[in-house]
Structure formats: C-alpha cells, structure tokens
Amino acid sequence: MSAGRNSPDSPSGPVSGPDAIPAWPEDIEGAKAVQLALRGRVRISPLRTRIEYVAGVDAAFHGDRVIAAACLYEFPSLVHVGDACAVAGVRFPYVPGFLSFREGPAMIEAINRLGRKPDVILFDGQGIAHPKGFGIASHVGVVLDMPTVGCAKSRLVGEYSPPGPGKGEFSYLVYRGRTVGAVLRTRENVSPVFVSPGNRIDLKGAVDLVLKCTVRYRIPEPLRCADHLAGKVKRTLCGSS
DNA sequence: GCGACAG
DNA sequence: ATCTTGTCGC
C-alpha cells in the first residue's frame, strides 16, 4: 500500500530534483537544512481567491504521541462545517524555531482528512515572524502549497510597541528591519496575539482574516475549536491506553 | 559567555 | 505543550 499523495511523508510534487520537498528530518541539523532549502518558496502576496472556507489547526500531546486537530468553518458566516484528526508518534523535540518539525506532520495529515479543502488555514504559531522566516504556518503552507496564517499567543522574534487597547488596534512586529507581522488586539483589554502571514497571503489579509474569525474570545474561532478538539481526542486516548 | 526562546 | 481546584471578575 503506497502512501497517499499528500501524506506527511510524501509531499505532493517530485521527490527528487530542484522542486523536491525534503522528507521530514529527525534531528536539528537536518531540520536546519530543510528550512534553508524551503524558505525561498514562501510567497507573501495578496490572497487571490475569495475565502469560502477557513480551517484552524492545533495539536495536543500525550506521552509520545501528537494529536492534531483541524476544524473547518464556512466564511465569513463562521458556521462550523467539519472536523478531522490525526494521531502520530512524536519524532521531534520541542526546540524554539523548529516547532513545525514536531507538530507539522500530524497537522498535514489532519488537514488532508478534512472533507473539503479550505481556502486558507490558521495556525497556532508563527508564519514568517521567525528566525529563518519559516515558522510552522509558512512551512506547512509551502508543503501543501496553500494560503496559511500564523496566529501565536506569544512572540518568538521581533520588536514592537504595545498596540492600542481597542479591538482591531495593532502595531507592527519588526525583525531585522523587516515588518514580519502585527501585534493585534482581538478583544478589548486582553493581551494581543501575534499575527504573521504564512504563505500565499499578505500581512493585511492575515490581520483581516484573524479579526473576522474572532467573535467573542481572544483566539479566533477555528483555532479555539481545534484546541478543544485535540484536547477531547487526547482525553479519549487517555481512557483507553 | 549571557540572555531569549512559537507550542 | 503539560501537571491542576478553586476563585475573582465581567
């Protein structure tokens, strides 16, 4: 039985040659090589298509396993229309700057299991606001060749001044002289989130999307849903292992 | 060498 | 991320 076309271990496209996407590495050195080889494929440009479906993905851990969850929403109505999960063995430790190598494979599997392909995907982490301009949203976005957005709860790199207190107010996140993201207030008087484009979208579009997906809480709905689903599946696994 | 450091 | 009850506040 061969692996599916978009399974985490066999990305779409050629497996060798100039467009080859490296297999997932098992150590930091290999991961650095992958980031170096793929960072140039990140495209920061306005979203081309109209958004009809948005997905949010997140992960939970249980012992040596990763539980990835993906939640699909109709946009801009934010009607929840589907879920998908994937459980895999942890192959990489958590090292700041290399989060995608730990959670990425399972997330890609979950995304591929959604009943419909979303127009853009939200991630709990950074997009290009990363030491190598290749955070988890950018990495998965390049592997799947899809529009992605990073929406982290805290900062990894960059400097910024506190945004205004009102919902929708933001300040720019600057790293090495480059504007790589926005520090956005999604609710009044709550700590801001760090938004950065992942792939095939620009900062303006990323901020706009996060705001439109945030109704009542600090975290956008698709991400909250994925967080809850991953936790629910985790509890299920606990009761049977 | 020291401090910072997504989840 | 994860270990974890009650509690203060809108």
Short mmCIF file of C-alpha atoms in Angstrom, two decimals, chain A residues 57-186:
data_model
loop_
_atom_site.label_atom_id
_atom_site.label_comp_id
_atom_site.label_asym_id
_atom_site.label_seq_id
_atom_site.Cartn_x
_atom_site.Cartn_y
_atom_site.Cartn_z
CA VAL A 57 -5.30 23.50 13.26
CA ASP A 58 -3.74 22.80 16.64
CA ALA A 59 -2.04 19.96 18.49
CA ALA A 60 -2.03 18.31 21.91
CA PHE A 61 0.40 15.77 23.35
CA HIS A 62 0.01 12.58 25.30
CA GLY A 63 3.14 10.69 26.22
CA ASP A 64 5.00 10.09 22.98
CA ARG A 65 2.13 10.92 20.67
CA VAL A 66 0.94 14.04 18.88
CA ILE A 67 -2.77 14.61 18.43
CA ALA A 68 -3.51 17.07 15.61
CA ALA A 69 -6.97 18.51 15.05
CA ALA A 70 -8.33 20.57 12.17
CA CYS A 71 -11.65 22.44 12.24
CA LEU A 72 -13.35 23.70 9.09
CA TYR A 73 -15.53 26.81 9.03
CA GLU A 74 -17.63 28.46 6.38
CA PHE A 75 -16.51 32.07 5.85
CA PRO A 76 -17.50 34.74 6.69
CA SER A 77 -20.52 33.17 8.40
CA LEU A 78 -18.21 31.16 10.70
CA VAL A 79 -20.54 28.19 10.60
CA HIS A 80 -18.65 25.11 11.78
CA VAL A 81 -18.89 22.55 8.97
CA GLY A 82 -16.35 19.83 9.70
CA ASP A 83 -13.56 18.28 11.76
CA ALA A 84 -10.62 15.92 11.22
CA CYS A 85 -7.91 14.48 13.44
CA ALA A 86 -4.66 12.55 13.18
CA VAL A 87 -2.55 10.85 15.82
CA ALA A 88 1.13 10.15 15.25
CA GLY A 89 4.27 9.32 17.18
CA VAL A 90 6.39 12.27 18.30
CA ARG A 91 9.51 12.35 16.15
CA PHE A 92 10.99 15.64 17.20
CA PRO A 93 11.56 17.50 20.48
CA TYR A 94 10.26 21.00 21.08
CA VAL A 95 13.00 23.44 20.17
CA PRO A 96 12.14 27.12 19.69
CA GLY A 97 12.42 27.81 15.97
CA PHE A 98 11.67 24.22 14.96
CA LEU A 99 8.08 23.71 16.07
CA SER A 100 6.92 22.62 12.61
CA PHE A 101 9.08 19.51 12.71
CA ARG A 102 7.26 18.40 15.86
CA GLU A 103 3.64 19.22 15.00
CA GLY A 104 3.68 19.64 11.23
CA PRO A 105 3.42 16.04 10.01
CA ALA A 106 0.33 15.22 12.10
CA MET A 107 -1.29 18.55 11.21
CA ILE A 108 -0.86 17.91 7.50
CA GLU A 109 -2.49 14.52 7.92
CA ALA A 110 -5.44 16.09 9.75
CA ILE A 111 -5.81 18.81 7.11
CA ASN A 112 -5.82 16.22 4.34
CA ARG A 113 -8.60 14.38 6.14
CA LEU A 114 -10.96 17.35 6.09
CA GLY A 115 -13.90 16.71 3.82
CA ARG A 116 -13.14 19.85 1.84
CA LYS A 117 -10.00 21.81 1.00
CA PRO A 118 -10.01 25.15 2.86
CA ASP A 119 -9.06 28.41 1.12
CA VAL A 120 -6.79 29.42 3.99
CA ILE A 121 -5.54 27.76 7.18
CA LEU A 122 -4.88 29.32 10.59
CA PHE A 123 -2.04 28.03 12.79
CA ASP A 124 -1.27 28.35 16.47
CA GLY A 125 2.25 29.69 15.95
CA GLN A 126 4.28 31.95 13.67
CA GLY A 127 4.31 32.44 9.91
CA ILE A 128 7.29 34.47 8.66
CA ALA A 129 7.86 36.07 12.08
CA HIS A 130 10.58 33.51 12.64
CA PRO A 131 14.40 33.41 12.82
CA LYS A 132 14.54 31.96 9.32
CA GLY A 133 11.28 33.43 8.07
CA PHE A 134 9.86 29.90 8.14
CA GLY A 135 7.56 29.32 11.10
CA ILE A 136 5.05 26.45 11.23
CA ALA A 137 2.42 28.31 9.16
CA SER A 138 4.96 29.03 6.41
CA HIS A 139 6.42 25.53 6.46
CA VAL A 140 3.08 23.73 6.18
CA GLY A 141 1.87 26.35 3.72
CA VAL A 142 4.80 25.64 1.41
CA VAL A 143 4.49 21.86 1.74
CA LEU A 144 0.77 21.97 0.91
CA ASP A 145 1.14 24.96 -1.41
CA MET A 146 -1.79 26.67 0.31
CA PRO A 147 -2.52 30.08 1.88
CA THR A 148 -1.69 29.99 5.60
CA VAL A 149 -1.65 32.42 8.53
CA GLY A 150 0.22 32.29 11.83
CA CYS A 151 -1.62 33.46 14.95
CA ALA A 152 0.58 32.96 18.03
CA LYS A 153 -0.19 33.74 21.65
CA SER A 154 3.32 34.98 22.29
CA ARG A 155 6.34 36.36 20.48
CA LEU A 156 9.22 34.40 19.01
CA VAL A 157 11.22 37.18 17.33
CA GLY A 158 10.85 40.85 16.50
CA GLU A 159 10.35 44.16 18.26
CA TYR A 160 7.14 46.08 18.76
CA SER A 161 5.41 48.66 20.86
CA PRO A 162 2.17 47.79 22.66
CA PRO A 163 -0.89 48.21 20.41
CA GLY A 164 -3.83 50.38 21.45
CA PRO A 165 -6.37 48.88 23.90
CA GLY A 166 -9.28 48.59 21.50
CA LYS A 167 -10.29 45.57 19.44
CA GLY A 168 -8.72 45.74 15.99
CA GLU A 169 -5.85 48.00 17.03
CA PHE A 170 -2.38 46.73 16.22
CA SER A 171 1.28 47.64 15.96
CA TYR A 172 3.84 46.18 13.58
CA LEU A 173 6.25 43.43 14.51
CA VAL A 174 9.67 44.28 13.08
CA TYR A 175 12.57 41.86 12.80
CA ARG A 176 15.93 42.81 11.33
CA GLY A 177 14.46 45.89 9.72
CA ARG A 178 11.61 43.96 8.14
CA THR A 179 7.93 44.12 9.06
CA VAL A 180 7.12 40.44 9.58
CA GLY A 181 3.83 40.62 11.42
CA ALA A 182 1.35 42.51 13.55
CA VAL A 183 0.67 42.53 17.28
CA LEU A 184 -3.10 42.54 17.19
CA ARG A 185 -5.67 43.24 19.90
CA THR A 186 -8.52 40.85 19.14
#
